[in-house]
Short mmCIF file of C-alpha atoms in Angstrom, two decimals:
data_model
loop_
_atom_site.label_atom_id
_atom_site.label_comp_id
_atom_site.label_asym_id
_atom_site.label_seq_id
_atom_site.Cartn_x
_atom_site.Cartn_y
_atom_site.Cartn_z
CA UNK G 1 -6.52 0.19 30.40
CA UNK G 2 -7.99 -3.69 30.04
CA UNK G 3 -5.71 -4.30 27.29
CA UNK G 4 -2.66 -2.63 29.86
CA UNK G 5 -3.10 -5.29 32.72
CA UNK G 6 -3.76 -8.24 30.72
CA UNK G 7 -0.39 -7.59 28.88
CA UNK G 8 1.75 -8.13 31.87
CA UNK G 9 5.24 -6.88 31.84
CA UNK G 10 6.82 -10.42 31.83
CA UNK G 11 4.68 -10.84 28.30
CA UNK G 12 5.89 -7.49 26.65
CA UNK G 13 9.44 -8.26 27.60
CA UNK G 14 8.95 -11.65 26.13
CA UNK G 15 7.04 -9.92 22.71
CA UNK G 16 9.56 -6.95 22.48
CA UNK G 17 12.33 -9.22 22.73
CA UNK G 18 10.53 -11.26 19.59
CA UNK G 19 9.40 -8.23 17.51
CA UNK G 20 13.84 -7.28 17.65
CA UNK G 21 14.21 -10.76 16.66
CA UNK G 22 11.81 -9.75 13.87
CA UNK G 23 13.17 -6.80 12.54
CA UNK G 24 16.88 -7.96 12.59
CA UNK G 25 16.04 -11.03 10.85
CA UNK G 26 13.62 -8.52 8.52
CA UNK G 27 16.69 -6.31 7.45
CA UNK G 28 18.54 -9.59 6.91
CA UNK G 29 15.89 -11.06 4.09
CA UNK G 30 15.64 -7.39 2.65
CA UNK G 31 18.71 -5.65 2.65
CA UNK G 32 20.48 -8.54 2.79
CA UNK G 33 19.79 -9.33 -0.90
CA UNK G 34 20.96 -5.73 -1.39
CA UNK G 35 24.60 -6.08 0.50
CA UNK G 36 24.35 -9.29 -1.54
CA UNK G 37 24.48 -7.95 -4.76
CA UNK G 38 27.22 -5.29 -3.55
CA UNK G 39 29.55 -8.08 -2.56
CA UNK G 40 29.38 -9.43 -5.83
CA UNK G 41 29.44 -6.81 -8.52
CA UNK G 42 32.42 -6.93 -9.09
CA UNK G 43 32.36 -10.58 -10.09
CA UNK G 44 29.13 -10.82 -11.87
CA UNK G 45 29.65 -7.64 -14.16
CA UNK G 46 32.43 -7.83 -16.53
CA UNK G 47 31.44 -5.04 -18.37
CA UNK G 48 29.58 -1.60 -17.69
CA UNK G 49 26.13 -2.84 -18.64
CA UNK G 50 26.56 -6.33 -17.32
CA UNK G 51 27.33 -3.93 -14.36
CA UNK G 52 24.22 -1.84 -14.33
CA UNK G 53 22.27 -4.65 -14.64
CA UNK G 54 22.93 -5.99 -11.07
CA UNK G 55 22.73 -2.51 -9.96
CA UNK G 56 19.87 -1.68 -11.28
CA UNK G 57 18.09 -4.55 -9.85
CA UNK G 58 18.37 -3.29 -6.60
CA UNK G 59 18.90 0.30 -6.91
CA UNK G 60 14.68 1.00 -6.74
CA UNK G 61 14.17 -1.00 -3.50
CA UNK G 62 17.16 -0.90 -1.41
CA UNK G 63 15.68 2.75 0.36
CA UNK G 64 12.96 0.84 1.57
CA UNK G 65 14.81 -2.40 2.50
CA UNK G 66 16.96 0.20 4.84
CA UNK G 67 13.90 1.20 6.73
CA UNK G 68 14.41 -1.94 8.59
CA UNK G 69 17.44 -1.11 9.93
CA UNK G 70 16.27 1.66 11.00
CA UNK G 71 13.22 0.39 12.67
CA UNK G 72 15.53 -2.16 14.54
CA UNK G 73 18.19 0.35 15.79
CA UNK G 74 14.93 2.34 17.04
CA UNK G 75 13.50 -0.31 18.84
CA UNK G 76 16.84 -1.10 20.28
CA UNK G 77 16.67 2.61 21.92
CA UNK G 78 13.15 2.29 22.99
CA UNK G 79 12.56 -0.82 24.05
CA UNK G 80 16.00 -1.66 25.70
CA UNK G 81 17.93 1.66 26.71
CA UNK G 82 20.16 -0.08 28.51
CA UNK G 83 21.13 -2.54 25.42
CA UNK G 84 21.82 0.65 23.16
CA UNK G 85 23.49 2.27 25.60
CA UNK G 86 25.90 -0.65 26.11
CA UNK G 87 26.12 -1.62 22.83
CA UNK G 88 26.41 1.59 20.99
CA UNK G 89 29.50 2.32 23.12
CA UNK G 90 31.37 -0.55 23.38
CA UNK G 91 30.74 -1.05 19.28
CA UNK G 92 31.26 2.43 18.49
CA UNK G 93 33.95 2.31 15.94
CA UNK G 94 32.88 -0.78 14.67
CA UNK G 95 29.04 0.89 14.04
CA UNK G 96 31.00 4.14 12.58
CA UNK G 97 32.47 1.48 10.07
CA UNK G 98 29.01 0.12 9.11
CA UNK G 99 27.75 3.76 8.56
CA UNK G 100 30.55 4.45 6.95
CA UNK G 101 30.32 1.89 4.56
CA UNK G 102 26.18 2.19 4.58
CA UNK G 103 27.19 5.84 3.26
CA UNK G 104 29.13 4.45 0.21
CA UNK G 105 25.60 2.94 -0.75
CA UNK G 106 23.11 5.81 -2.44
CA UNK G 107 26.63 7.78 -3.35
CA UNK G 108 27.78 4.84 -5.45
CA UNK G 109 23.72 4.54 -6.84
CA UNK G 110 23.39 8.35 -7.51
CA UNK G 111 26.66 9.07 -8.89
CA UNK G 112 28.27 5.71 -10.46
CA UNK G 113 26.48 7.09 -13.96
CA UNK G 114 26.42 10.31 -14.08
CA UNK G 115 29.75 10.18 -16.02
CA UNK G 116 31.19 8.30 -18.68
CA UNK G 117 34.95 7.84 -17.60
CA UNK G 118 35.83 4.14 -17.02
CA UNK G 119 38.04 5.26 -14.04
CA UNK G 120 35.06 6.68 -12.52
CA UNK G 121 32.36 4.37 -12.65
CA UNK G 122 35.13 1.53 -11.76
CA UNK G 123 36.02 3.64 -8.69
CA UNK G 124 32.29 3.97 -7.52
CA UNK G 125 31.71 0.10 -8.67
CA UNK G 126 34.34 -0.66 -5.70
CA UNK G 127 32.61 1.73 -3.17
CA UNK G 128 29.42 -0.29 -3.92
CA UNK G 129 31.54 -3.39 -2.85
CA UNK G 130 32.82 -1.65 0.16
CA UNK G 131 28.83 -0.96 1.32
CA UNK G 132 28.00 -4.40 -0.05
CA UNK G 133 30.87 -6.67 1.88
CA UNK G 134 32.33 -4.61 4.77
CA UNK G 135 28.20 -4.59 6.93
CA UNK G 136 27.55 -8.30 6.77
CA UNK G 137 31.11 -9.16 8.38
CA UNK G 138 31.08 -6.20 10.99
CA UNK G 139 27.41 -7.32 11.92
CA UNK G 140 28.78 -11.08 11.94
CA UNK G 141 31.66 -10.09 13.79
CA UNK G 142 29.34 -8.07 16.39
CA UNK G 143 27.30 -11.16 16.85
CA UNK G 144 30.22 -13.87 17.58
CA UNK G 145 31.42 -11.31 20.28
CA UNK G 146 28.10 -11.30 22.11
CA UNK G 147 28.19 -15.07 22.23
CA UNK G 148 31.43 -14.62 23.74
CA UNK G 149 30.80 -11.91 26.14
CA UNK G 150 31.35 -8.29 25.80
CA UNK G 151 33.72 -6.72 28.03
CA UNK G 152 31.95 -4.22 29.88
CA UNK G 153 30.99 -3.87 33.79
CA UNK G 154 28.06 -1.98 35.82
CA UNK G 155 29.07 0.76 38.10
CA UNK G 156 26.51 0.80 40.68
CA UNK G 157 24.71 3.74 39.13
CA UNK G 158 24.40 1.36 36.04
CA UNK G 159 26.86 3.34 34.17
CA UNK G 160 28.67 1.04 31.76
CA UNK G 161 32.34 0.93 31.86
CA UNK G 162 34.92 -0.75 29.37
CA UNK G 163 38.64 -1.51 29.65
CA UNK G 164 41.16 -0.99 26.98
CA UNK G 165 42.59 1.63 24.45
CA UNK G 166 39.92 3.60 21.96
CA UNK G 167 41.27 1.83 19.26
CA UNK G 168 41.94 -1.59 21.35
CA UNK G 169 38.24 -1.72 21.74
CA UNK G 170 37.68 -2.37 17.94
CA UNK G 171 40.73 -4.35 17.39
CA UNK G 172 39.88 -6.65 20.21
CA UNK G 173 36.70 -7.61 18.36
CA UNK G 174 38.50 -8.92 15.94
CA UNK G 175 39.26 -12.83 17.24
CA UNK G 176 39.08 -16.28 15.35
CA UNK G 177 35.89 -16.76 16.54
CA UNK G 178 33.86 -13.30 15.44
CA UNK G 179 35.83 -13.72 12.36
CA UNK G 180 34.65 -17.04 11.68
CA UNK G 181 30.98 -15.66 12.41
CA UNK G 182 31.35 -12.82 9.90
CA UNK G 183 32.14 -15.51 7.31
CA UNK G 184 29.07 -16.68 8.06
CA UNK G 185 27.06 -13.52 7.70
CA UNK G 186 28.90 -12.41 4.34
CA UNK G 187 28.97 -15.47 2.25
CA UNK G 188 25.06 -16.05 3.83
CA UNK G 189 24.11 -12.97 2.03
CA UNK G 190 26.41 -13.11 -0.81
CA UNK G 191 24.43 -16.24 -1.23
CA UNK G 192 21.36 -14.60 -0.79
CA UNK G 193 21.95 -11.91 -3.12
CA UNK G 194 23.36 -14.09 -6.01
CA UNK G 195 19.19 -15.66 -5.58
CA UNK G 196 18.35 -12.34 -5.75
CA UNK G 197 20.16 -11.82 -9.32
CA UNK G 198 19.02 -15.37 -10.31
CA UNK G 199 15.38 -14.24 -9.99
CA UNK G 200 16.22 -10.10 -11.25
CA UNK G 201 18.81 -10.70 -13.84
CA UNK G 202 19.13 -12.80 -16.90
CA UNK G 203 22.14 -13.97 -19.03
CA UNK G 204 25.78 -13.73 -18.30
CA UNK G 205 25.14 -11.83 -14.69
CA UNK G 206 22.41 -14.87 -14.06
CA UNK G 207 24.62 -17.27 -14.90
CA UNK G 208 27.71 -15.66 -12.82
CA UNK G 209 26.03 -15.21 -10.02
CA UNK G 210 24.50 -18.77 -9.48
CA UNK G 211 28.06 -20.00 -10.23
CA UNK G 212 29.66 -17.75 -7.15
CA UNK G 213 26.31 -18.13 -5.22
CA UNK G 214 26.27 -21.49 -4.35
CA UNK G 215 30.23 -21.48 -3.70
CA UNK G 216 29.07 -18.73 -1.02
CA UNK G 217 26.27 -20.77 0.11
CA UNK G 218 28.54 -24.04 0.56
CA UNK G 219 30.94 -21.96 2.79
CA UNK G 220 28.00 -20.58 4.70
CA UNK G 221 26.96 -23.91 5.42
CA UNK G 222 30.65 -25.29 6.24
CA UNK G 223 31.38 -22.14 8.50
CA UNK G 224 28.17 -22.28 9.92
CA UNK G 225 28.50 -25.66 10.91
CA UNK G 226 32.45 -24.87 12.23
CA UNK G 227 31.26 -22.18 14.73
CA UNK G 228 28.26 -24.40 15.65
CA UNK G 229 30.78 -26.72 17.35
CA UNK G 230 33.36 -24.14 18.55
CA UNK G 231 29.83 -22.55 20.37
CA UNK G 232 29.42 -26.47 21.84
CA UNK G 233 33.11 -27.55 22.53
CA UNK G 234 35.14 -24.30 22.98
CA UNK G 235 33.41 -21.55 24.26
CA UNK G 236 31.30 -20.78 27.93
CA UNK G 237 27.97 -19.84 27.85
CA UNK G 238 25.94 -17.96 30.56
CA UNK G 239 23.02 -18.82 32.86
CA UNK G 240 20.82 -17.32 35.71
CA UNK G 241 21.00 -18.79 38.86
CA UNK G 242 18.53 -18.17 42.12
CA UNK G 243 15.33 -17.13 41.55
CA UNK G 244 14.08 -14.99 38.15
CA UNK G 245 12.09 -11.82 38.49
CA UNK G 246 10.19 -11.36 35.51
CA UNK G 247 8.68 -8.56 36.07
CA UNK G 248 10.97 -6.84 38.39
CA UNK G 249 12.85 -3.10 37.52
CA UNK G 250 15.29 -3.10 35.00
CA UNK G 251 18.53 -3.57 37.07
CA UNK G 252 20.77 -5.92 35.41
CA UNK G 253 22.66 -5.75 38.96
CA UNK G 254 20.01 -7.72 40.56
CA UNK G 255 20.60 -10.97 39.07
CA UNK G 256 22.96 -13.47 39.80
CA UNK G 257 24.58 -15.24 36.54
CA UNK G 258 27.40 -17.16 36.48
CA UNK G 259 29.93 -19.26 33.33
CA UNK G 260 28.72 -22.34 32.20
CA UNK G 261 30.39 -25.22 30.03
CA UNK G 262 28.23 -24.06 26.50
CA UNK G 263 25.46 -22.41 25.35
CA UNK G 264 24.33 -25.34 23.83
CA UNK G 265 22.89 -26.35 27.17
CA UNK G 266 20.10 -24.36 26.08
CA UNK G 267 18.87 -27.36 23.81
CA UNK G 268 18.51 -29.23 26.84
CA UNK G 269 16.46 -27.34 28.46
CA UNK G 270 14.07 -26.19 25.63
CA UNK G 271 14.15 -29.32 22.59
CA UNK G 272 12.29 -27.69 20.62
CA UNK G 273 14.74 -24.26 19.63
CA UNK G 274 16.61 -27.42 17.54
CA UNK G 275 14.17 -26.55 14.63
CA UNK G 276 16.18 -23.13 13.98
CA UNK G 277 19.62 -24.27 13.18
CA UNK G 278 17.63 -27.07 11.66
CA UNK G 279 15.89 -24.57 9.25
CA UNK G 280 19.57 -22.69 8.68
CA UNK G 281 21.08 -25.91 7.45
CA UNK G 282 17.94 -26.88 5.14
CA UNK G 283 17.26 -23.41 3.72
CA UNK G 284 21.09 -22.82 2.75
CA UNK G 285 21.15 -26.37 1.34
CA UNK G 286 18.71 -25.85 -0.44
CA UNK G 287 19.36 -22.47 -1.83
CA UNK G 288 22.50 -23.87 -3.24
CA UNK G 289 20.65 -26.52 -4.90
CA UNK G 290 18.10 -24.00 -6.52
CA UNK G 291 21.06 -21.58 -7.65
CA UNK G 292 22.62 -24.91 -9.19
CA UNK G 293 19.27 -26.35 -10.84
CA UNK G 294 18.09 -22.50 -12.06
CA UNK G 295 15.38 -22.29 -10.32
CA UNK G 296 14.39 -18.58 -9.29
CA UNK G 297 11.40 -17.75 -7.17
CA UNK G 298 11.49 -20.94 -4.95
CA UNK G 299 15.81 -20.34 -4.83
CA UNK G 300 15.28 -16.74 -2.91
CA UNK G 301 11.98 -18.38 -0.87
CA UNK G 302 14.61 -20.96 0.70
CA UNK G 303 17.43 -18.24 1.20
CA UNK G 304 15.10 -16.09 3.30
CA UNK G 305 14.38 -19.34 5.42
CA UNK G 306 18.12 -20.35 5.93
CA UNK G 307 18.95 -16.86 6.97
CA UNK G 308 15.42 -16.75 9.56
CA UNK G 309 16.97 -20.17 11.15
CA UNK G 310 20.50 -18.83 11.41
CA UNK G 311 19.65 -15.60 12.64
CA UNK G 312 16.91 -17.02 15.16
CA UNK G 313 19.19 -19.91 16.26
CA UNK G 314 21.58 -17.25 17.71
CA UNK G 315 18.84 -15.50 19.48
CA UNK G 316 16.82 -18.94 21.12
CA UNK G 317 20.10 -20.54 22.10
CA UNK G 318 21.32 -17.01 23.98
CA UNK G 319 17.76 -16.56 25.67
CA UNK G 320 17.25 -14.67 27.83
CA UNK G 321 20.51 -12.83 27.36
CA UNK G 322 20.55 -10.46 24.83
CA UNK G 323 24.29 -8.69 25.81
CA UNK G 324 25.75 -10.64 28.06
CA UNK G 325 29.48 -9.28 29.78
CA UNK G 326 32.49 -11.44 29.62
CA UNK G 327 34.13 -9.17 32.24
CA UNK G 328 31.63 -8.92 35.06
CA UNK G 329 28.93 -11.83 34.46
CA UNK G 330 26.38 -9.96 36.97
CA UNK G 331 26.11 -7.16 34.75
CA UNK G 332 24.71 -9.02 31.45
CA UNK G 333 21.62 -7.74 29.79
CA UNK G 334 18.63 -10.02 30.08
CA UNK G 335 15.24 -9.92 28.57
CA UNK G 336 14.23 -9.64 31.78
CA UNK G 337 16.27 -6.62 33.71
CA UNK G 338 16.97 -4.51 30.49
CA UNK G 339 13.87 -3.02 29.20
CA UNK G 340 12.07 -0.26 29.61
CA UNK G 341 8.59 0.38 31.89
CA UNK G 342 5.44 -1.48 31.45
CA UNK G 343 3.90 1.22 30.14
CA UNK G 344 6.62 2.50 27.54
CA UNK G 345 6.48 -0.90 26.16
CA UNK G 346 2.28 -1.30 25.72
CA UNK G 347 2.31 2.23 23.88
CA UNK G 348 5.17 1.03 21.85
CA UNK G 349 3.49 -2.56 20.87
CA UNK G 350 0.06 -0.49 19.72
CA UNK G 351 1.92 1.97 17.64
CA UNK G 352 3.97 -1.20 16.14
CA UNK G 353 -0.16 -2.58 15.68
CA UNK G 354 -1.09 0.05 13.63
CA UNK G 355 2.16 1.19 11.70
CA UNK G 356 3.54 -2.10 10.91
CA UNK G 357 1.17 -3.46 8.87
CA UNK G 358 1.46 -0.34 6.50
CA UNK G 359 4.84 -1.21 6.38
CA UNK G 360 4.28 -4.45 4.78
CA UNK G 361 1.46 -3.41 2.69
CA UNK G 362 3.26 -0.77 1.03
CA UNK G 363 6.41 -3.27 0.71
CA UNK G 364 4.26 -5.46 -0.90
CA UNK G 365 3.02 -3.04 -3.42
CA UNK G 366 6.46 -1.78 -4.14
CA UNK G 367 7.56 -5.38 -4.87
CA UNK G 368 4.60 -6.28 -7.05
CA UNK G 369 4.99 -2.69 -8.81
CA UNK G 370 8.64 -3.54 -9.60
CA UNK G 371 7.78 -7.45 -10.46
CA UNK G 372 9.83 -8.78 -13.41
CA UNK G 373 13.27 -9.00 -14.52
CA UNK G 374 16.21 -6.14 -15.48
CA UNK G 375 17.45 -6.74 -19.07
CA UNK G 376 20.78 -5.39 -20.81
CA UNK G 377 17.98 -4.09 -23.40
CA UNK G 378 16.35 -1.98 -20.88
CA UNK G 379 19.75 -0.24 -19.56
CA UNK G 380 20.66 0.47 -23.33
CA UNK G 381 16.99 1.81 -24.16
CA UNK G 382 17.02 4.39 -20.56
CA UNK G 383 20.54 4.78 -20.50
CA UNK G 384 19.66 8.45 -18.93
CA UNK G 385 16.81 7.05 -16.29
CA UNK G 386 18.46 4.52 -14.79
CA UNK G 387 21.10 3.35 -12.17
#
């Protein structure tokens, strides 16, 4: 009960808000590399074993890279009912597309080889694509529509409402900016998983994908850099006027928040967030320069810290919105009105105390287990135990 009142609700909102932040951008290093590899297996495999190669260099891990994903979309529901609920159904056929195309995944891993038809492994090589590619630009198109403002409103029982057709609700996601933003996500982690072959694979696939890597990491950098300045010079951001309660109920209703001229006034008021699209550019750049120099280990280290400072640039230069609504400003989800009770969040943080570090201990051990690289020699030699 101590440990309850000196972890005021203002400082679990704050620390729920950052543990999100941590398992997004923790799905992004994992199972990034994973959708990485999808995106590009076509390319780097010109043959069936060149094929299996890639594959098999991420078939062992990507189950565990998932749990992420799951972890995030359960704190999400937890931690911030009112975020799921808005988000769940205003995205809804754009998150039936991701699971969709998440589904492709361990079908195209269990059954690619379990026939020897050309037809047939080509068709399943493409669905591996499919759950590779199609994620990273429906998350990146997500994300460029919350900096824009999602077009929902609050009824006064906090029911959220949206306007438009079914089907208009998923094609209206689809503008130049969100677009431009799921560039950014896909050739980020085609970039990331091309490291991830430099440091699994070896010969042609190596080569190929450090060739098509650090194209993708050039136009992650370049459209990066484009929607950096569209988010400064053409599009509003949001801020909280009056007075903040920050440890008040969860009632989005109760705060005032009106348009401002760019979330990029956000670096005014807090200097420091700079270092995160700081770290985006310098861990891309030099990715590209690691893909182009071969070096392995170090390449993936600097991936992971290009995609930490582009995914946490997003969420320090929106805080503390975390949804906010384009249609009816008043209703945006905070950090501060959107969570749940005091006490739901303290149970939550010790369970995350004691389970998480499990987690990374038995990631850890998985990784070391699986330490080296995949050869062509060791798909012909366990042709029958592999990917």
């Amino acid at each position: 009960m101590i440990l309850h009142e000196l972890l005021s609700f203002e400082l679990l909102r704050v620390i729920w808000w950052l543990l999100l932040g941590v398992l997004l951008i923790g799905f992004a290093l994992t199972d990034g590399f994973d959708f990485g590899v999808g995106a590009l297996l076509p390319f780097v495999g010109r043959t069936d074993t060149e094929r299996r190669v890639a594959i098999n260099t991420v078939g062992p891990v990507w189950e565990g890279n998932q749990v992420w994903f799951i972890l995030g979309g359960g704190a999400i529901f937890a931690a911030w009912p009112p975020l799921y609920a808005v988000s769940f159904s205003g995205f809804y056929l754009a998150m039936f597309a991701v699971l969709a195309a998440l589904i492709l995944r361990p079908v195209g891993f269990k059954y690619r080889s379990k026939r020897d038809s050309k037809l047939w492994r080509s068709s399943w090589d493409w669905a591996l694509f499919v759950g590779g590619a199609v994620p990273p630009v429906i998350f990146g198109v997500a994300v460029g529509n919350v900096l824009l403002g999602v077009p929902f409103h609050l009824t006064d029982d906090l029911m959220p409402m949206y306007e438009g057709t079914f089907y208009g609700k998923f094609l209206g996601l689809l503008n130049p900016f969100s677009i431009l933003v799921g560039v950014v996500s896909l050739s980020m982690l085609m970039m990331h998983g091309a490291a991830w072959l430099a440091l699994k694979a070896e010969g042609p696939v190596q080569a190929r994908a450090r060739s098509i890597g650090a194209v993708a990491g050039i136009v992650a950098i370049a459209t990066y850099a484009a929607a950096g300045l569209w988010l400064a010079f053409g599009i509003q951001g949001y801020a909280i006027v009056g007075e903040v309660v920050k440890d008040g109920p969860s009632n989005p209703l109760h705060s005032e928040v009106v348009r401002t001229a760019s979330w990029l006034s956000a670096y005014a008021e807090r200097p420091w967030i700079i270092i995160a699209p700081v770290l985006g550019f310098v861990g891309l750049a030099l990715a590209v320069l690691g893909l182009r120099s071969t070096r392995e280990v170090s390449t993936l280290l600097w991936s992971k810290l290009g995609i930490f400072g582009v995914i946490s640039s997003v969420g320090l230069t929106m805080f503390p919105f975390i949804l906010p609504s384009s249609k009816m400003p008043a209703a945006s989800l905070t950090v501060w009105d959107s969570s749940s009770s005091h006490l739901t969040l303290f149970v939550m943080l010790i369970s995350a105390l004691i389970f998480m570090p499990m987690i990374l201990a038995y990631t850890a051990w998985v990784y070391k287990v699986l330490w080296g690289k995949v050869t062509e020699k060791d798909i012909t030699d366990n042709s029958h135990t592999v990917y």
